[in-house]
Amino acid sequence: MARDDDARRREQGKFHALLVATGAIGLVIVGALVGGVVLLSGTVSTAATKQHFLLTHRLLDAGLHFSVRESADDIEAPPLDDPALVGRGLACYDQHCAQCHGAPGVAPGAAALGMLPIPTSLAHSAREWRAEWLYYVTRKGVRMTGMPAWEYRLSDTDLWATVAFLKVLPTLSPADYAARSAGATACGQRETLPSSATEAVGPTLLRQYACHSCHVIEGVVGPETYAGPPLRDWARRAYIAGVLPNTRENLERWIRDPQQVSPGTLMPDLDVPAEHARAMARYLFSHAPPVDAPKGPT
Amino acid sequence: MSRRRAFGAMAASIAAVGCGAVDPPRVPGGNAERGRATIERLECGACHVIPGVRGVRSHVGPPLDHFRQRAYLAGRFANTPEVLVRWLVDPPRMKPDTAMPAVGLTETEARDIAAYLYGLE
């Protein structure tokens, strides 16, 4: 009867769906197992001397383009033709960018040679990329490459100045560049926080100053390193560096000038402006209640 | 164990797959088990959180977990057995402004404590 046929078809449909679902889950599990074996075997090369497969390179490159295009979508470049702005950008370029990207007639520095991915020639990128994309990459960096974020070290004006200079860069001969960079003033340094900074800027700053290259820090993903002591439960600590009573003000003082507080300390001076030190100290203190705070359920 | 600690432990053991490549430093004349007892008796936990040690624990001084992996002592000195023993016996001698006092450890007690601490991977 028609109703029996319908019921049978529904049963078959359900069975097929179950089969497909099981197959899909099975594939995922097998894929994860194979991935695990490959990872633990250590056979995937991390050598920077071994080049990517062409397809890998193309995919990564395309991925970068798509991502930057999307992320920079709501950015609008200011006017970039003011010669003073371009001049300021040249100073920043010479100080910060040329060391990896080179310049007209100037080779990239030692750190960039042998890097994978290689820092591109910006004479090319400046012609092919929109100002907003150049700004975004300069400001935010590119993860898993040698390109750092400059957002917390350069003011917004200096970031756009650099972009303004990039747009002029492809027109410069080696002689032009040499002449202009000889007379360049120094690039500025950001003293404040970007206007986009939220309450959660603490961990970002700690990473931007490479604190996590020496310290395990609560709430920061990074290497499990014990060059410096772990920074957890900070509010409970009585001393900074074993010499200074642990208060917010003293912590800011320590961050900004460790040698002055504890001569001979291994902790370096990172040239941290007051506002950044304050944000980092605030974050570290927010992470555990002080000793005399009432204990809640854990 | 809280879930966060469990994840941490799992992550640490995955990370440790690559480690175990370095032997803990030897402390000549130091006995780790005796060292642990000494730490408990002298109540070093009155200032430090030390894994594996019973009794009081506090945050006056830095926690001493993963001590074997610590690169530096007191932020100033290389973390090696001879330097550590010297530090334990008389911290202010090495770092005059330190908050850590000399508690009158004998050389043997210091070696024992060092042996215990280097067992904290």
Short mmCIF file of C-alpha atoms in Angstrom, two decimals:
data_model
loop_
_atom_site.label_atom_id
_atom_site.label_comp_id
_atom_site.label_asym_id
_atom_site.label_seq_id
_atom_site.Cartn_x
_atom_site.Cartn_y
_atom_site.Cartn_z
CA MET A 1 0.00 0.00 0.00
CA ALA A 2 1.09 3.60 -0.56
CA ARG A 3 1.43 4.28 3.15
CA ASP A 4 3.76 1.26 3.61
CA ASP A 5 5.92 2.49 0.70
CA ASP A 6 6.17 5.93 2.30
CA ALA A 7 7.17 4.41 5.64
CA ARG A 8 9.79 2.22 3.97
CA ARG A 9 11.23 5.18 2.04
CA ARG A 10 11.44 7.21 5.23
CA GLU A 11 13.25 4.33 6.96
CA GLN A 12 15.72 4.09 4.07
CA GLY A 13 16.23 7.85 4.12
CA LYS A 14 17.00 7.78 7.84
CA PHE A 15 19.39 4.88 7.38
CA HIS A 16 21.26 6.70 4.60
CA ALA A 17 21.53 9.84 6.69
CA LEU A 18 22.93 7.80 9.57
CA LEU A 19 25.43 6.16 7.23
CA VAL A 20 26.62 9.50 5.89
CA ALA A 21 26.92 10.97 9.39
CA THR A 22 28.90 7.95 10.63
CA GLY A 23 31.13 8.14 7.57
CA ALA A 24 31.79 11.83 8.14
CA ILE A 25 32.58 11.38 11.84
CA GLY A 26 34.77 8.40 10.98
CA LEU A 27 36.72 10.47 8.46
CA VAL A 28 37.25 13.23 11.02
CA ILE A 29 38.52 10.73 13.59
CA VAL A 30 40.84 9.04 11.11
CA GLY A 31 42.07 12.45 9.94
CA ALA A 32 42.78 13.50 13.52
CA LEU A 33 44.66 10.25 14.19
CA VAL A 34 46.75 10.58 11.04
CA GLY A 35 47.46 14.21 11.93
CA GLY A 36 48.48 13.18 15.43
CA VAL A 37 50.86 10.54 14.10
CA VAL A 38 52.42 12.99 11.64
CA LEU A 39 52.83 15.63 14.37
CA LEU A 40 54.41 13.32 16.93
CA SER A 41 56.70 11.67 14.37
CA GLY A 42 58.38 15.03 13.78
CA THR A 43 58.62 14.39 10.02
CA VAL A 44 57.16 17.76 9.05
CA SER A 45 60.14 20.02 8.46
CA THR A 46 60.36 23.39 10.19
CA ALA A 47 63.60 24.34 8.43
CA ALA A 48 63.52 27.82 6.91
CA THR A 49 65.93 26.55 4.27
CA LYS A 50 63.35 24.16 2.88
CA GLN A 51 60.93 25.98 0.63
CA HIS A 52 57.17 25.57 0.58
CA PHE A 53 55.43 23.52 -2.07
CA LEU A 54 54.20 26.01 -4.66
CA LEU A 55 50.58 25.23 -3.80
CA THR A 56 51.21 25.81 -0.11
CA HIS A 57 52.83 29.14 -0.86
CA ARG A 58 50.02 30.22 -3.14
CA LEU A 59 47.37 29.24 -0.60
CA LEU A 60 49.11 31.10 2.23
CA ASP A 61 49.64 34.15 0.07
CA ALA A 62 46.04 34.18 -1.12
CA GLY A 63 44.86 33.66 2.42
CA LEU A 64 46.81 36.72 3.51
CA HIS A 65 45.30 38.83 0.75
CA PHE A 66 41.75 37.75 1.51
CA SER A 67 42.18 38.28 5.22
CA VAL A 68 43.75 41.73 4.93
CA ARG A 69 41.16 42.83 2.40
CA GLU A 70 38.37 41.79 4.73
CA SER A 71 39.94 43.20 7.89
CA ALA A 72 40.80 46.54 6.30
CA ASP A 73 37.37 46.94 4.80
CA ASP A 74 36.19 49.67 7.16
CA ILE A 75 39.45 51.64 7.17
CA GLU A 76 39.57 54.89 5.28
CA ALA A 77 42.93 56.41 4.41
CA PRO A 78 43.44 60.10 5.13
CA PRO A 79 45.05 62.31 2.43
CA LEU A 80 48.60 61.03 1.98
CA ASP A 81 50.26 63.53 -0.35
CA ASP A 82 51.57 66.06 2.19
CA PRO A 83 55.39 66.17 1.71
CA ALA A 84 55.89 66.65 5.46
CA LEU A 85 53.93 63.47 6.10
CA VAL A 86 55.96 61.62 3.48
CA GLY A 87 59.16 62.90 5.06
CA ARG A 88 58.07 61.68 8.45
CA GLY A 89 57.20 58.32 6.92
CA LEU A 90 60.66 58.07 5.40
CA ALA A 91 62.22 58.43 8.84
CA CYS A 92 60.02 55.62 10.17
CA TYR A 93 60.70 53.46 7.13
CA ASP A 94 64.43 53.91 7.41
CA GLN A 95 64.46 53.17 11.11
CA HIS A 96 62.01 50.25 11.25
CA CYS A 97 61.20 48.82 7.82
CA ALA A 98 64.41 48.88 5.80
CA GLN A 99 66.08 46.39 8.15
CA CYS A 100 63.86 43.63 6.71
CA HIS A 101 62.41 45.00 3.52
CA GLY A 102 65.44 46.80 2.23
CA ALA A 103 65.13 50.05 0.29
CA PRO A 104 66.06 51.31 -3.18
CA GLY A 105 69.67 50.23 -3.57
CA VAL A 106 69.75 48.92 -0.01
CA ALA A 107 69.74 45.20 0.75
CA PRO A 108 67.59 43.76 3.55
CA GLY A 109 69.50 43.31 6.80
CA ALA A 110 70.97 40.10 8.14
CA ALA A 111 67.83 39.14 10.05
CA ALA A 112 65.71 39.11 6.90
CA LEU A 113 68.02 37.07 4.70
CA GLY A 114 67.12 33.42 5.04
CA MET A 115 63.67 34.24 6.46
CA LEU A 116 60.65 32.22 5.41
CA PRO A 117 58.37 33.79 4.31
CA ILE A 118 60.69 36.40 2.89
CA PRO A 119 59.78 40.06 3.57
CA THR A 120 58.52 41.30 0.21
CA SER A 121 59.96 44.24 -1.65
CA LEU A 122 57.69 47.09 -0.69
CA ALA A 123 58.43 48.84 -3.98
CA HIS A 124 56.21 46.14 -5.43
CA SER A 125 53.62 45.99 -2.65
CA ALA A 126 53.22 49.76 -2.59
CA ARG A 127 52.15 49.74 -6.23
CA GLU A 128 49.84 46.74 -5.96
CA TRP A 129 48.20 47.21 -2.56
CA ARG A 130 45.75 49.85 -1.45
CA ALA A 131 46.88 52.33 1.20
CA GLU A 132 44.36 50.89 3.66
CA TRP A 133 45.80 47.38 3.27
CA LEU A 134 49.36 48.61 3.71
CA TYR A 135 48.24 50.46 6.84
CA TYR A 136 46.50 47.38 8.22
CA VAL A 137 49.50 45.10 7.73
CA THR A 138 51.90 47.67 9.19
CA ARG A 139 49.67 48.25 12.17
CA LYS A 140 48.64 44.68 12.92
CA GLY A 141 51.56 42.63 11.64
CA VAL A 142 51.22 39.21 10.05
CA ARG A 143 51.19 36.27 12.41
CA MET A 144 53.55 33.36 11.78
CA THR A 145 55.81 35.56 9.69
CA GLY A 146 58.59 37.92 10.66
CA MET A 147 56.28 40.93 10.31
CA PRO A 148 55.57 42.42 13.73
CA ALA A 149 52.66 44.64 14.72
CA TRP A 150 53.62 48.29 15.02
CA GLU A 151 50.33 49.42 16.53
CA TYR A 152 51.69 49.88 20.04
CA ARG A 153 54.97 51.45 19.05
CA LEU A 154 53.98 53.92 16.35
CA SER A 155 51.29 56.55 16.63
CA ASP A 156 48.47 56.49 14.13
CA THR A 157 50.00 59.52 12.44
CA ASP A 158 53.32 57.75 12.05
CA LEU A 159 51.60 54.64 10.71
CA TRP A 160 49.85 56.66 8.01
CA ALA A 161 53.06 58.63 7.40
CA THR A 162 54.81 55.34 6.70
CA VAL A 163 52.05 54.40 4.25
CA ALA A 164 52.35 57.82 2.61
CA PHE A 165 56.05 57.20 2.15
CA LEU A 166 55.42 53.68 0.81
CA LYS A 167 53.35 55.20 -1.98
CA VAL A 168 56.33 57.38 -2.95
CA LEU A 169 58.93 54.64 -2.47
CA PRO A 170 58.59 53.04 -5.92
CA THR A 171 59.51 56.37 -7.54
CA LEU A 172 62.85 56.69 -5.76
CA SER A 173 66.21 55.79 -7.26
CA PRO A 174 68.99 54.54 -4.98
CA ALA A 175 70.52 58.03 -5.06
CA ASP A 176 67.17 59.60 -4.15
CA TYR A 177 66.72 57.30 -1.20
CA ALA A 178 70.25 57.76 0.05
CA ALA A 179 69.93 61.54 -0.11
CA ARG A 180 66.54 61.68 1.62
CA SER A 181 67.34 59.20 4.37
CA ALA A 182 70.57 61.01 5.20
CA GLY A 183 68.59 64.05 6.31
CA ALA A 184 65.70 62.20 7.96
CA THR A 185 64.64 63.01 11.51
CA ALA A 186 63.95 60.16 13.90
CA CYS A 187 60.64 58.32 13.85
CA GLY A 188 58.45 59.03 16.84
CA GLN A 189 57.38 56.57 19.48
CA ARG A 190 53.84 56.05 20.69
CA GLU A 191 53.35 57.25 24.25
CA THR A 192 49.64 56.56 24.57
CA LEU A 193 47.31 53.68 23.87
CA PRO A 194 45.56 53.39 20.50
CA SER A 195 42.03 54.78 20.62
CA SER A 196 40.77 51.31 19.74
CA ALA A 197 42.30 49.85 22.91
CA THR A 198 39.75 48.21 25.18
CA GLU A 199 39.83 47.19 28.82
CA ALA A 200 41.50 43.99 27.69
CA VAL A 201 44.60 45.75 26.38
CA GLY A 202 46.77 44.41 29.23
CA PRO A 203 47.56 40.98 27.77
CA THR A 204 48.12 42.50 24.32
CA LEU A 205 50.65 44.95 25.71
CA LEU A 206 52.40 42.22 27.66
CA ARG A 207 52.80 40.36 24.39
CA GLN A 208 53.83 43.42 22.41
CA TYR A 209 56.65 44.09 24.86
CA ALA A 210 57.65 40.45 24.67
CA CYS A 211 57.13 39.92 28.38
CA HIS A 212 55.98 36.42 27.57
CA SER A 213 59.32 35.66 25.97
CA CYS A 214 60.65 35.30 29.51
CA HIS A 215 57.60 34.96 31.75
CA VAL A 216 54.64 32.61 31.88
CA ILE A 217 51.75 35.06 32.31
CA GLU A 218 48.22 34.23 33.33
CA GLY A 219 45.85 34.85 30.44
CA VAL A 220 48.63 35.09 27.86
CA VAL A 221 49.32 32.25 25.45
CA GLY A 222 53.01 31.85 24.91
CA PRO A 223 56.05 29.66 25.41
CA GLU A 224 56.30 27.81 28.71
CA THR A 225 59.49 29.58 29.63
CA TYR A 226 61.15 30.09 33.00
CA ALA A 227 63.77 32.68 32.15
CA GLY A 228 61.87 34.93 34.52
CA PRO A 229 59.47 33.89 37.28
CA PRO A 230 55.84 33.15 36.36
CA LEU A 231 53.53 36.16 36.66
CA ARG A 232 50.45 34.65 38.23
CA ASP A 233 48.56 35.49 41.39
CA TRP A 234 50.38 38.78 41.12
CA ALA A 235 48.21 40.71 43.55
CA ARG A 236 49.19 38.27 46.31
CA ARG A 237 52.92 38.91 45.96
CA ALA A 238 54.58 40.99 48.62
CA TYR A 239 57.70 41.98 46.69
CA ILE A 240 58.76 42.92 43.20
CA ALA A 241 62.14 41.46 42.23
CA GLY A 242 62.66 40.67 45.90
CA VAL A 243 63.49 44.30 46.66
CA LEU A 244 60.46 46.54 46.15
CA PRO A 245 57.12 46.34 47.98
CA ASN A 246 54.48 45.17 45.53
CA THR A 247 52.15 48.05 44.74
CA ARG A 248 50.71 49.25 41.43
CA GLU A 249 52.95 52.31 41.41
CA ASN A 250 56.07 50.29 42.23
CA LEU A 251 55.22 47.75 39.57
CA GLU A 252 54.94 50.52 36.98
CA ARG A 253 58.28 51.87 38.18
CA TRP A 254 59.84 48.41 37.87
CA ILE A 255 58.48 47.84 34.38
CA ARG A 256 59.81 51.21 33.19
CA ASP A 257 63.29 51.02 34.72
CA PRO A 258 64.32 47.64 36.13
CA GLN A 259 68.04 48.49 36.39
CA GLN A 260 67.32 51.49 38.54
CA VAL A 261 65.23 49.39 40.94
CA SER A 262 67.54 46.38 41.03
CA PRO A 263 70.98 47.00 39.52
CA GLY A 264 72.30 43.92 37.80
CA THR A 265 68.86 42.45 37.15
CA LEU A 266 68.50 40.32 34.03
CA MET A 267 65.29 42.13 33.13
CA PRO A 268 65.95 44.64 30.37
CA ASP A 269 64.70 48.18 29.86
CA LEU A 270 62.02 47.99 27.17
CA ASP A 271 61.43 51.72 26.91
CA VAL A 272 57.85 51.40 28.12
CA PRO A 273 55.85 54.62 28.24
CA ALA A 274 53.97 55.38 31.45
CA GLU A 275 50.51 54.72 30.05
CA HIS A 276 51.49 51.29 28.78
CA ALA A 277 53.14 50.36 32.07
CA ARG A 278 50.03 51.43 33.91
CA ALA A 279 47.79 49.23 31.74
CA MET A 280 50.07 46.22 32.18
CA ALA A 281 50.31 46.70 35.94
CA ARG A 282 46.55 47.04 36.17
CA TYR A 283 46.11 43.77 34.33
CA LEU A 284 48.60 41.87 36.45
CA PHE A 285 46.96 43.09 39.63
CA SER A 286 43.50 42.21 38.41
CA HIS A 287 44.40 38.57 38.29
CA ALA A 288 44.19 37.42 41.85
CA PRO A 289 42.52 38.88 44.88
CA PRO A 290 44.95 40.37 47.39
CA VAL A 291 45.68 38.29 50.47
CA ASP A 292 43.09 39.87 52.74
CA ALA A 293 40.20 39.72 50.25
CA PRO A 294 37.35 37.39 51.26
CA LYS A 295 37.71 34.01 49.60
CA GLY A 296 34.83 32.87 47.45
CA PRO A 297 34.09 29.32 46.30
CA THR A 298 36.82 28.04 43.90
CA MET B 1 41.43 19.30 40.18
CA SER B 2 39.73 22.29 38.54
CA ARG B 3 39.16 22.02 34.81
CA ARG B 4 41.62 24.79 34.09
CA ARG B 5 44.34 22.98 36.05
CA ALA B 6 43.52 19.76 34.23
CA PHE B 7 43.96 21.46 30.84
CA GLY B 8 47.15 23.04 32.07
CA ALA B 9 48.48 19.68 33.16
CA MET B 10 47.54 18.14 29.82
CA ALA B 11 49.16 20.95 27.88
CA ALA B 12 52.27 20.69 30.05
CA SER B 13 52.57 16.97 29.43
CA ILE B 14 52.18 17.49 25.69
CA ALA B 15 54.87 20.16 25.84
CA ALA B 16 57.01 17.86 27.95
CA VAL B 17 57.02 15.32 25.13
CA GLY B 18 59.83 17.40 23.66
CA CYS B 19 61.54 17.90 27.03
CA GLY B 20 63.22 15.43 29.32
CA ALA B 21 66.17 16.07 27.00
CA VAL B 22 68.15 17.67 29.81
CA ASP B 23 69.17 15.93 33.06
CA PRO B 24 68.58 17.82 36.29
CA PRO B 25 71.85 19.26 37.62
CA ARG B 26 73.61 17.19 40.25
CA VAL B 27 74.16 18.69 43.66
CA PRO B 28 77.16 16.90 45.15
CA GLY B 29 76.38 15.89 48.72
CA GLY B 30 72.72 16.89 48.42
CA ASN B 31 69.85 14.56 49.33
CA ALA B 32 66.49 15.61 47.85
CA GLU B 33 64.35 13.73 50.37
CA ARG B 34 66.25 15.25 53.27
CA GLY B 35 65.91 18.58 51.50
CA ARG B 36 62.15 18.35 51.41
CA ALA B 37 62.05 17.59 55.13
CA THR B 38 64.34 20.55 55.79
CA ILE B 39 62.11 22.87 53.75
CA GLU B 40 59.12 21.75 55.78
CA ARG B 41 60.95 22.03 59.09
CA LEU B 42 62.26 25.53 58.36
CA GLU B 43 58.92 26.58 56.88
CA CYS B 44 60.27 28.12 53.70
CA GLY B 45 56.62 28.05 52.70
CA ALA B 46 56.16 31.06 54.92
CA CYS B 47 57.32 33.00 51.89
CA HIS B 48 57.24 30.63 48.94
CA VAL B 49 54.81 28.25 47.25
CA ILE B 50 56.86 25.08 46.76
CA PRO B 51 55.32 22.04 45.05
CA GLY B 52 55.41 18.82 47.02
CA VAL B 53 56.02 20.50 50.36
CA ARG B 54 53.43 20.26 53.10
CA GLY B 55 52.49 23.06 55.43
CA VAL B 56 52.22 26.78 55.07
CA ARG B 57 52.56 28.39 51.64
CA SER B 58 52.56 32.07 50.80
CA HIS B 59 53.26 34.55 48.06
CA VAL B 60 55.70 36.85 49.82
CA GLY B 61 58.44 35.55 47.57
CA PRO B 62 58.10 34.06 44.10
CA PRO B 63 56.65 30.56 43.64
CA LEU B 64 59.33 27.91 43.10
CA ASP B 65 57.50 25.60 40.68
CA HIS B 66 59.48 24.27 37.68
CA PHE B 67 62.62 25.24 39.57
CA ARG B 68 64.88 23.08 37.43
CA GLN B 69 63.86 25.13 34.42
CA ARG B 70 64.40 28.54 36.00
CA ALA B 71 67.19 30.28 34.13
CA TYR B 72 68.09 32.76 36.86
CA LEU B 73 68.12 33.07 40.64
CA ALA B 74 66.81 36.22 42.26
CA GLY B 75 66.71 37.79 38.81
CA ARG B 76 70.46 38.27 38.90
CA PHE B 77 72.43 35.03 38.99
CA ALA B 78 72.73 31.93 36.82
CA ASN B 79 70.71 29.05 38.21
CA THR B 80 73.45 26.48 38.82
CA PRO B 81 74.04 24.24 41.87
CA GLU B 82 77.03 26.12 43.31
CA VAL B 83 75.37 29.51 42.92
CA LEU B 84 72.11 28.21 44.41
CA VAL B 85 73.85 26.73 47.45
CA ARG B 86 75.67 30.02 48.04
CA TRP B 87 72.41 31.92 47.71
CA LEU B 88 70.55 29.70 50.16
CA VAL B 89 73.25 30.00 52.80
CA ASP B 90 73.40 33.82 52.64
CA PRO B 91 71.12 35.70 50.26
CA PRO B 92 71.92 39.27 51.42
CA ARG B 93 75.61 38.59 50.84
CA MET B 94 74.90 38.11 47.15
CA LYS B 95 72.09 40.66 46.85
CA PRO B 96 72.22 43.22 49.68
CA ASP B 97 68.73 44.62 49.10
CA THR B 98 66.92 41.28 48.92
CA ALA B 99 63.94 40.61 51.15
CA MET B 100 65.09 37.01 51.63
CA PRO B 101 66.95 36.58 54.93
CA ALA B 102 69.84 34.31 55.84
CA VAL B 103 68.20 31.75 58.12
CA GLY B 104 71.40 30.06 59.23
CA LEU B 105 71.41 27.05 56.89
CA THR B 106 74.40 24.75 57.06
CA GLU B 107 76.16 23.89 53.82
CA THR B 108 74.64 20.39 53.94
CA GLU B 109 71.12 21.70 54.52
CA ALA B 110 71.56 24.07 51.59
CA ARG B 111 72.76 21.23 49.34
CA ASP B 112 69.82 19.08 50.35
CA ILE B 113 67.36 21.87 49.61
CA ALA B 114 69.04 22.54 46.27
CA ALA B 115 68.78 18.85 45.38
CA TYR B 116 65.08 18.92 46.14
CA LEU B 117 64.47 22.09 44.17
CA TYR B 118 66.25 20.74 41.10
CA GLY B 119 63.86 17.81 41.17
CA LEU B 120 61.00 20.21 40.47
CA GLU B 121 60.80 19.83 36.71
#
